[in-house]
Coordinates of C-alpha atoms in Angstrom, one line a residue:
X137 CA -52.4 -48.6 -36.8
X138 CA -51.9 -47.1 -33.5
X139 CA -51.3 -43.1 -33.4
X140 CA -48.6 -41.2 -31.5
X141 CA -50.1 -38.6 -30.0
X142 CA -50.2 -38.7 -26.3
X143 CA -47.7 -37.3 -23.5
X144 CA -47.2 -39.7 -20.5
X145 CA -45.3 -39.6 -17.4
X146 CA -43.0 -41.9 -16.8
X147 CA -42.7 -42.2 -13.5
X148 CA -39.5 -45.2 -13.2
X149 CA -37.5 -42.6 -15.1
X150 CA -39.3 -39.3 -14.0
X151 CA -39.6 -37.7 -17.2
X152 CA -42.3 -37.2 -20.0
X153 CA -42.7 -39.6 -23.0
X154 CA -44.7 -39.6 -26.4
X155 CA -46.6 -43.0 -26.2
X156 CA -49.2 -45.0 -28.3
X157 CA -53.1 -43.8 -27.6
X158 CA -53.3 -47.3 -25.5
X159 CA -50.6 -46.5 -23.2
X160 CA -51.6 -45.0 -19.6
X161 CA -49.9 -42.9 -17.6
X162 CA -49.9 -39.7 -15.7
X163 CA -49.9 -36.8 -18.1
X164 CA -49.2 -33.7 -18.1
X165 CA -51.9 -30.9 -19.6
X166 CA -50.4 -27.5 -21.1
X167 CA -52.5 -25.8 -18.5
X168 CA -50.4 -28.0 -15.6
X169 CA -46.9 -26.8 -17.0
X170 CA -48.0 -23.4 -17.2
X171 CA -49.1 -23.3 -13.4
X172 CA -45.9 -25.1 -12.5
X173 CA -43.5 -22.3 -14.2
X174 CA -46.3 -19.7 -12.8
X175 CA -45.3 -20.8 -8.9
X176 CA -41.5 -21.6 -9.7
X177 CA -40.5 -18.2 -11.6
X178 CA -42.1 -16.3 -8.6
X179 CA -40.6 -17.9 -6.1
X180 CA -36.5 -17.6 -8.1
X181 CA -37.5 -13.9 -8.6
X182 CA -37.9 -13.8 -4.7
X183 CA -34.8 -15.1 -4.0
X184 CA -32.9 -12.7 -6.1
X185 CA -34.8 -9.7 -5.0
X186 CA -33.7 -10.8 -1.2
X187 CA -30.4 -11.2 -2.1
X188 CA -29.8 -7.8 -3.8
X189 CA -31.7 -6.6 -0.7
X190 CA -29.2 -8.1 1.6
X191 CA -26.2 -6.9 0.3
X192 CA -27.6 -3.6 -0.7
X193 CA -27.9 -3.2 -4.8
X194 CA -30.5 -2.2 -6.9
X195 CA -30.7 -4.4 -9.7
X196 CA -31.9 -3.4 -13.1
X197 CA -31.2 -5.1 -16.7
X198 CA -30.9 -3.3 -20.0
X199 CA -30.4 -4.4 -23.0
X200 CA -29.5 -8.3 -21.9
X201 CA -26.8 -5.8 -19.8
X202 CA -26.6 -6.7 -15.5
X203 CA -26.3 -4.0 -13.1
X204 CA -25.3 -3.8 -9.1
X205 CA -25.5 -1.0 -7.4
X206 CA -25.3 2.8 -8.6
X207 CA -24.0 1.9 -11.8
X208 CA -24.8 1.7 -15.4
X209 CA -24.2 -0.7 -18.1
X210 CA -25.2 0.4 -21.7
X211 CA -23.1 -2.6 -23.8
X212 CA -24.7 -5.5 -24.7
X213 CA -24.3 -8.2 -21.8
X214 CA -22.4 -5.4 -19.8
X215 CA -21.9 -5.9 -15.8
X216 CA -21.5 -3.0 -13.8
X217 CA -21.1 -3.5 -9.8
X218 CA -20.4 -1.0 -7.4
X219 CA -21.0 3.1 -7.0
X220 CA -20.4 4.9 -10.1
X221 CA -19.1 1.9 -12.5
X222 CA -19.5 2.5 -15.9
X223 CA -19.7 -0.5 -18.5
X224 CA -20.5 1.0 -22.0
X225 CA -18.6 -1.7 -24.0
X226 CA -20.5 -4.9 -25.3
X227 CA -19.4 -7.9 -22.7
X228 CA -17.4 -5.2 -20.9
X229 CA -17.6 -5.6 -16.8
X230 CA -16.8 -2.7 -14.5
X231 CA -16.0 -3.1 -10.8
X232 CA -15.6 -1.3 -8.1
X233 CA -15.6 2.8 -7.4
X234 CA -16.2 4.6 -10.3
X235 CA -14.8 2.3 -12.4
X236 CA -15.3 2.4 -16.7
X237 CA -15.1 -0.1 -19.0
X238 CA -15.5 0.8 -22.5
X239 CA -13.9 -1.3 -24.9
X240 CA -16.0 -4.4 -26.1
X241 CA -15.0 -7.1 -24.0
X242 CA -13.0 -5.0 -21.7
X243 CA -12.7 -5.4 -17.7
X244 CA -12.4 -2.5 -15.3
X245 CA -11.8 -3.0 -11.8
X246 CA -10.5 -1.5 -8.6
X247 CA -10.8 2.5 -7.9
X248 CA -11.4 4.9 -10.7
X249 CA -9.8 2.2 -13.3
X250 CA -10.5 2.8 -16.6
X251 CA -10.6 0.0 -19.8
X252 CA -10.6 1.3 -22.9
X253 CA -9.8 -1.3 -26.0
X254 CA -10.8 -4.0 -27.1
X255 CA -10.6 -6.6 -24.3
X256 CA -8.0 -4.1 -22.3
X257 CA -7.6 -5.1 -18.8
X258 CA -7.3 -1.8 -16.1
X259 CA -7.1 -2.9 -12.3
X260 CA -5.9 -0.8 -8.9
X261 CA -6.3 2.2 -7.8
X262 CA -5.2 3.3 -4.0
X263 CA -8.5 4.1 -2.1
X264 CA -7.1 6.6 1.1
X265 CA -9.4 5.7 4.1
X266 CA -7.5 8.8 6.2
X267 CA -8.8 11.4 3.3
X268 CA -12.4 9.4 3.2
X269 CA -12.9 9.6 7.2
X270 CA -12.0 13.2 7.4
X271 CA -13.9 13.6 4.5
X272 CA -16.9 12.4 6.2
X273 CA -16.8 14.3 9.1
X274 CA -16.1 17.4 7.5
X275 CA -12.8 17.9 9.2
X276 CA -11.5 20.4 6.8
X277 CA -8.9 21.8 8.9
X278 CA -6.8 18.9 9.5
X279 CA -7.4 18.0 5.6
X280 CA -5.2 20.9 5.0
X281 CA -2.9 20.0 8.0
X282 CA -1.9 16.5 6.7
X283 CA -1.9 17.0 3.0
X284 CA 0.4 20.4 2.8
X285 CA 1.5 18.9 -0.3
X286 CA -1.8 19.3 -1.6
X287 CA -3.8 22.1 0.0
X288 CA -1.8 25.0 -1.0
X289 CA -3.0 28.9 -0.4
X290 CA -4.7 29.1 -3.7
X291 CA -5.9 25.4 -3.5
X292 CA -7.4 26.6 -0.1
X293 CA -9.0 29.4 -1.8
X294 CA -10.9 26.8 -3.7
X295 CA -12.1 25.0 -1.5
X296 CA -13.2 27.6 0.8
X297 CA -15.2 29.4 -1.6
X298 CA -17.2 26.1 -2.3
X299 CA -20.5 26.4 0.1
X300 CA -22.4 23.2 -1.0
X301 CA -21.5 19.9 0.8
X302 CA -20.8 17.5 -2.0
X303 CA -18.9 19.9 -4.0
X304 CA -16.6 20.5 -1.1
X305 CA -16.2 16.3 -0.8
X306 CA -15.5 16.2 -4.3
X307 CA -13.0 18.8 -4.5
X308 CA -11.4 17.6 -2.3
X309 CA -10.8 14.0 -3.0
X310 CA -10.3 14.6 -6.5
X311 CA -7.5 17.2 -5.6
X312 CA -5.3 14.6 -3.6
X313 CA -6.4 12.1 -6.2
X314 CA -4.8 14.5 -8.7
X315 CA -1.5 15.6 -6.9
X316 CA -0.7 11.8 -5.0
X317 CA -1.5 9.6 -8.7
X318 CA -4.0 7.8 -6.7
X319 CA -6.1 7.2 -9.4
X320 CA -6.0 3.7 -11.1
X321 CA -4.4 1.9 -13.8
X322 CA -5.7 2.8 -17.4
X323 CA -5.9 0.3 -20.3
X324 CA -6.0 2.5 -23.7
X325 CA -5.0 0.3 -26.6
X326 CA -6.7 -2.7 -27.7
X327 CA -5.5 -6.2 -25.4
X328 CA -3.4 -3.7 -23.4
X329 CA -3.2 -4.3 -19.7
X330 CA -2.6 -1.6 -16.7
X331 CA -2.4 -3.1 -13.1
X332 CA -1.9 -1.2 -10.1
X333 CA -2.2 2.5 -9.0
X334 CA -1.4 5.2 -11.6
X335 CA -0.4 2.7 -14.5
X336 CA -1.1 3.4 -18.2
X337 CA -1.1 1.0 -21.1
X338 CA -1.5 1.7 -24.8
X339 CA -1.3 5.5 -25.4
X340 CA -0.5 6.7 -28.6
X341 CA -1.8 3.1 -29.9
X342 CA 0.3 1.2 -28.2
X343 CA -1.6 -2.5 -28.3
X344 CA -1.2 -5.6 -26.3
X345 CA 1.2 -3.4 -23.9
X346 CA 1.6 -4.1 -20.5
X347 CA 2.1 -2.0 -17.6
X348 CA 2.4 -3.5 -13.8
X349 CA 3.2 -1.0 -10.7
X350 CA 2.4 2.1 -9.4
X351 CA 3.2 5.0 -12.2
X352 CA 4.4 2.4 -14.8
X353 CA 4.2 3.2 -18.9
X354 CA 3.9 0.9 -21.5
X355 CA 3.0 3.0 -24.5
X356 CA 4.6 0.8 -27.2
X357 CA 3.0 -1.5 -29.2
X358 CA 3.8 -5.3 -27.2
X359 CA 5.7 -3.2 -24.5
X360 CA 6.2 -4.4 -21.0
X361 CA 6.3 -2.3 -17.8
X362 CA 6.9 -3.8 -15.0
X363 CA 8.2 -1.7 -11.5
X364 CA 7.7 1.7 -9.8
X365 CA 7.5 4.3 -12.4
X366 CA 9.3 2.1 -15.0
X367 CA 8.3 3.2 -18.8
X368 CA 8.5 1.0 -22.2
X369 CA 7.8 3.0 -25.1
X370 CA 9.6 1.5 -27.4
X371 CA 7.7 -1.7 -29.8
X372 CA 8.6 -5.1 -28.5
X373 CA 10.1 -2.8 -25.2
X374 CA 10.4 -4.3 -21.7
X375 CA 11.7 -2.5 -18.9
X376 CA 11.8 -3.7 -15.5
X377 CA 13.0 -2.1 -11.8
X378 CA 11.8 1.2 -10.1
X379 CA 13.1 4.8 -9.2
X380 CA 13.7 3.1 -5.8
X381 CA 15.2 5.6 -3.6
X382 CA 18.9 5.0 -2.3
X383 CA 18.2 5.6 1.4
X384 CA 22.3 6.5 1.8
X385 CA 22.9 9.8 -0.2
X386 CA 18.9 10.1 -0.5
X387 CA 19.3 10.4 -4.2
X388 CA 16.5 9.4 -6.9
X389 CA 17.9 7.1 -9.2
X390 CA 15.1 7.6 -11.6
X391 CA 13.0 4.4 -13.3
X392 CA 14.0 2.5 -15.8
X393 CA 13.4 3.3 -19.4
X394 CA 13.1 0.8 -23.0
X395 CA 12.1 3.7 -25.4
X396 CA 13.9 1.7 -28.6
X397 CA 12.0 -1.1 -30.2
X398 CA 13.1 -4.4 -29.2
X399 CA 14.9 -2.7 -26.2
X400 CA 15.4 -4.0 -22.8
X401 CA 16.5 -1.9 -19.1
X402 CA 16.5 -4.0 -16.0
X403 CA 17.4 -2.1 -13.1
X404 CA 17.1 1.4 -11.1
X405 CA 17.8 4.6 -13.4
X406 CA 18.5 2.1 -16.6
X407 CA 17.8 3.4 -20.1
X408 CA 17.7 1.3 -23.5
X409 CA 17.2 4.1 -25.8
X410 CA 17.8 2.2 -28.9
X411 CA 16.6 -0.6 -30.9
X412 CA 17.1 -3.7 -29.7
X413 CA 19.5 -2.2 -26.6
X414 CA 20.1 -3.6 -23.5
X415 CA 20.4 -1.8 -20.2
X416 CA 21.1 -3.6 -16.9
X417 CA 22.3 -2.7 -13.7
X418 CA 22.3 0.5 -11.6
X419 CA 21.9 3.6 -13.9
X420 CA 23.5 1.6 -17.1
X421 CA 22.7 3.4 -20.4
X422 CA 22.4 1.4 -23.7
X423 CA 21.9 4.6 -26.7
X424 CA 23.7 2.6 -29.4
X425 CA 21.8 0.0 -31.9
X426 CA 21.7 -3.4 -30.7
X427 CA 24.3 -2.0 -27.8
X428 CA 24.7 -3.8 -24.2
X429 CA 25.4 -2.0 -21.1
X430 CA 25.7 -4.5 -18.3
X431 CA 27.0 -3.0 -15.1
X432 CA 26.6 0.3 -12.7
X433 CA 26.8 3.4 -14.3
X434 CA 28.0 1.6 -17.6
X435 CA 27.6 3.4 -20.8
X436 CA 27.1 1.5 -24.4
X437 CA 26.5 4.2 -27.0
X438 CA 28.0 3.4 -30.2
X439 CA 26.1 1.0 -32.1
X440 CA 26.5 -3.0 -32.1
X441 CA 29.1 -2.3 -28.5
X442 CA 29.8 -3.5 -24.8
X443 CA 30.1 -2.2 -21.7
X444 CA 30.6 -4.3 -18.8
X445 CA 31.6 -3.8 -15.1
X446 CA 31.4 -0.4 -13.5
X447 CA 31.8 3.0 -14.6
X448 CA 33.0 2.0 -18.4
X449 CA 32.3 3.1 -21.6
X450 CA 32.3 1.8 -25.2
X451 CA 31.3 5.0 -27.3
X452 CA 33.0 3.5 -30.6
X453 CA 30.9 1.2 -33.1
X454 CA 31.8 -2.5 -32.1
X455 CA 33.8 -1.6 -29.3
X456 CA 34.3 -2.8 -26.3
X457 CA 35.1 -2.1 -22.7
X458 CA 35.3 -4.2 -19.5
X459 CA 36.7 -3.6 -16.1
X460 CA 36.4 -0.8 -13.9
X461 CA 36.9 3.1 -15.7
X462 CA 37.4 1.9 -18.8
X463 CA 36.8 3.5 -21.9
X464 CA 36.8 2.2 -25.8
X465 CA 36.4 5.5 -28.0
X466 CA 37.4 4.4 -30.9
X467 CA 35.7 2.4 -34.0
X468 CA 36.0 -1.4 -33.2
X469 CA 38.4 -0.4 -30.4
X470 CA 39.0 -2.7 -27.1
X471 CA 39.6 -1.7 -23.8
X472 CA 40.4 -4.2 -20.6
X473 CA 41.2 -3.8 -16.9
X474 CA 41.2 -0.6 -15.1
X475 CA 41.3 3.1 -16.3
X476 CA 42.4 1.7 -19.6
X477 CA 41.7 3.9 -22.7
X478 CA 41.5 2.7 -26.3
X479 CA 40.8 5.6 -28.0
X480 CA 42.8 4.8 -31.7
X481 CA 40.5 2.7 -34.4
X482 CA 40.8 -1.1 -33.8
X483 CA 42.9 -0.4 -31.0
X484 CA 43.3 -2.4 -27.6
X485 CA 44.5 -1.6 -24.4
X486 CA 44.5 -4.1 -21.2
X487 CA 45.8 -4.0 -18.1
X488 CA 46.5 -1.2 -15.6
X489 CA 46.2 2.3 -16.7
X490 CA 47.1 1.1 -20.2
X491 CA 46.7 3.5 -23.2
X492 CA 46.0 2.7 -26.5
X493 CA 45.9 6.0 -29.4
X494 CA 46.9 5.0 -32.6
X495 CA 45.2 2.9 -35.5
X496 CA 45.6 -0.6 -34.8
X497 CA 47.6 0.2 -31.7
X498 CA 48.3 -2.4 -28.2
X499 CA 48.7 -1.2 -24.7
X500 CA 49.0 -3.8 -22.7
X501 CA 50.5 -4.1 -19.0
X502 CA 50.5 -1.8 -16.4
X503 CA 51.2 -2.9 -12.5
X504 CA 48.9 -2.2 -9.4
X505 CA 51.2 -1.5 -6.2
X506 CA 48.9 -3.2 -3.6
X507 CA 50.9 -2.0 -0.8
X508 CA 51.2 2.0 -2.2
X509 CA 47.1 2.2 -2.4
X510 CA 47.0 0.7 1.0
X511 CA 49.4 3.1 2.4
X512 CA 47.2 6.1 0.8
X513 CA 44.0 4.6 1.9
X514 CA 45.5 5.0 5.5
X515 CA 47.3 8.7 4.9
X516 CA 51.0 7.3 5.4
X517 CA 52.5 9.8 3.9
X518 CA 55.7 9.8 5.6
X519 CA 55.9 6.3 5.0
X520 CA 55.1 6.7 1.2
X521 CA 57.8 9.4 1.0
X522 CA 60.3 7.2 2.8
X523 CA 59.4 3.8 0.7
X524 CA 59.2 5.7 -2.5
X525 CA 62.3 8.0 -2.4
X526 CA 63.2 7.2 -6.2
X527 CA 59.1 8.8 -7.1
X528 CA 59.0 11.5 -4.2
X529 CA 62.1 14.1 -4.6
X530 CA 62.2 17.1 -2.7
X531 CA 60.2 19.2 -5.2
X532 CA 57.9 16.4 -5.9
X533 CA 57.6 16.5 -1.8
X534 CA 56.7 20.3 -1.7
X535 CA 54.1 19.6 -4.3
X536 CA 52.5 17.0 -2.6
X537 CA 52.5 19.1 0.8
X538 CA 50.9 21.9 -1.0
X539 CA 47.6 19.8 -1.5
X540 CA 45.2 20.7 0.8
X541 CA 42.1 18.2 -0.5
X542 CA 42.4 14.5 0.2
X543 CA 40.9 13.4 -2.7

């Protein structure tokens, strides 16, 4: 009985193949592989050197870890790439300028990002080319020209006093780093994400969190950040918008905040304060439980009520106001049209400049003269005291020609 024991190679289908002692072929000795992987290993380790050569890393491994550059990777099948990245967390990557990635599985990229949890995500950072050229050549004096905001007499001081070179650099890139939030986005919590300049996700334990734009805060566990400055701190929070500045009056409208679980604020200057509130529109406020605030300047505080349009407020439980001015103070109370007040409990008032006080009350009514607001808005006084004679008496004329502010 024929033996298997011999390798031949089979050269119709290019590969090796265990055949009977009778067959004949071209083999392949141990001695033969061995010199083959000898002259191919070489020649891939070549390539690799030349191409970190080209682009200008020094390549190193450690423990199964890759590094690129003048970083270091300590986790277990870590990547660092770039000048000072750090990638300490097993199957963590870290990219860019002093970059750190921590967390096992975490990702770091961008300038001076840092990931901390478990598979956190920290991206951004603004690098200032101005700061780095003047930087370079040492052209202190202008530093302190252009960033006044930063180089102050005792910050001056500083960096004066420092006589060695790279101290000096450092100082002062780190200052304006420090005062201008250049710095980039850091992912704390575990599955937290920070993208963009300035963010931070998951302080205080705050996992899976989000946070997207330039000084945004998701702290809460599940929050969502998303805007200028905008802060969710609440569980389960989202809060989207900016502290965009109103280039007419030049006023900061502050960002929006979600700082109650469940809570939502959409929009410049909008708060949700409470749990499972909802703040949208310029400046709304939503403080009350489960409250809605829709509108500019709209205020929802008692719990479970509505505020829609502009300028209302619904400070009873389960009340509500709507319209322009209007206010529902009292428990369960309704308020509809403009400058109406329901201010007795379960009370309603609707229409114009209707008023609602006692329990259970209705106010309802109310007229807008068209042509008297018109007649105002122009200053046709005369007119007004001619077309209203029955309203503006003698006395009631004096009084009126007495006031010296338009308003």
């Amino acid at each position: 009985m024929n033996s298997i024991y011999k390798i031949v190679f089979n050269k119709a289908t290019q590969t090796f193949t265990a055949v009977s002692e009778l067959a004949k072929g071209a083999t392949k000795t141990q001695s033969q592989s061995a010199k083959q992987a000898g002259t191919f290993l070489p020649k891939f380790a070549k390539i690799t050197l030349a191409i970190s050569m080209v682009l200008g890393f020094s390549t190193s491994v450690m423990a199964g870890t890759v590094v690129s550059g003048s970083g270091t990777a300590t986790g277990t099948d870590a990547a660092s790439l770039g000048s000072g990245t750090v990638a300490s967390g097993d199957y963590s990557t870290a990219m860019g300028y002093q970059t750190e990635a921590s967390g096992k599985i975490s990702t770091a990229m961008g300038y001076k990002s840092v990931a901390l949890g478990f598979g956190s995500l920290a991206t951004g950072g603004k690098v200032d080319s101005k700061l780095f050229e003047l930087v370079k050549n040492k052209n202190y004096d202008k530093i302190k020209t252009d960033y006044k905001d930063v180089f102050t007499a005792d910050v001056i001081v500083e960096l004066d006093a420092i006589t060695d070179e790279e101290e000096k650099k450092k100082f002062t890139i780190n200052k304006v780093e420090e005062v201008r939030e250049l710095r980039g986005g850091k992912a704390y919590a575990d599955g937290s994400m920070a993208l963009g300049t300035g963010t931070i996700a998951g302080v205080e334990g705050g996992q899976e969190a989000v946070a997207m734009g330039f000084r945004a805060k998701a702290t809460g566990n599940n929050s969502m950040a998303l805007g200028f400055g905008s802060e969710a701190t609440g569980v389960g929070a989202v809060a989207i918008g900016s502290s965009a500045r109103n280039v007419t009056d030049s006023k900061n409208l502050g960002a929006p905040v979600a700082s109650g679980v469940n809570s939502f604020a959409f929009g410049a200057g909008t708060k949700a304060k409470n749990y499972s509130s909802i703040a949208l529109g310029e400046e709304a406020l939503s403080s009350g439980a489960e409250a809605v605030s829709i509108g500019y300047k709209t205020q929802a505080i008692g719990n479970h009520s509505l505020a829609m349009g502009t300028i209302t407020q619904a400070s009873g439980m389960h009340s509500t106001a709507m319209g322009a001015n209007t206010k529902a103070l009292g428990i369960m109370s309704t308020a509809m049209g403009y400058q109406t007040e329901a201010s007795g409990k379960i009370s309603t008032a609707m229409g114009y400049k209707s008023v609602a006080l006692g329990f259970g009350s209705l106010a309802t009514g109310g007229k807008v003269d068209s042509k008297l607001f018109e007649l105002v808005k122009n200053k046709n006084y005369d007119k007004i005291k001619t077309d209203y004679k029955d309203v503006f008496t003698a006395d009631v004329i004096v009084e009126l020609d007495a006031i010296t502010d338009e308003e």
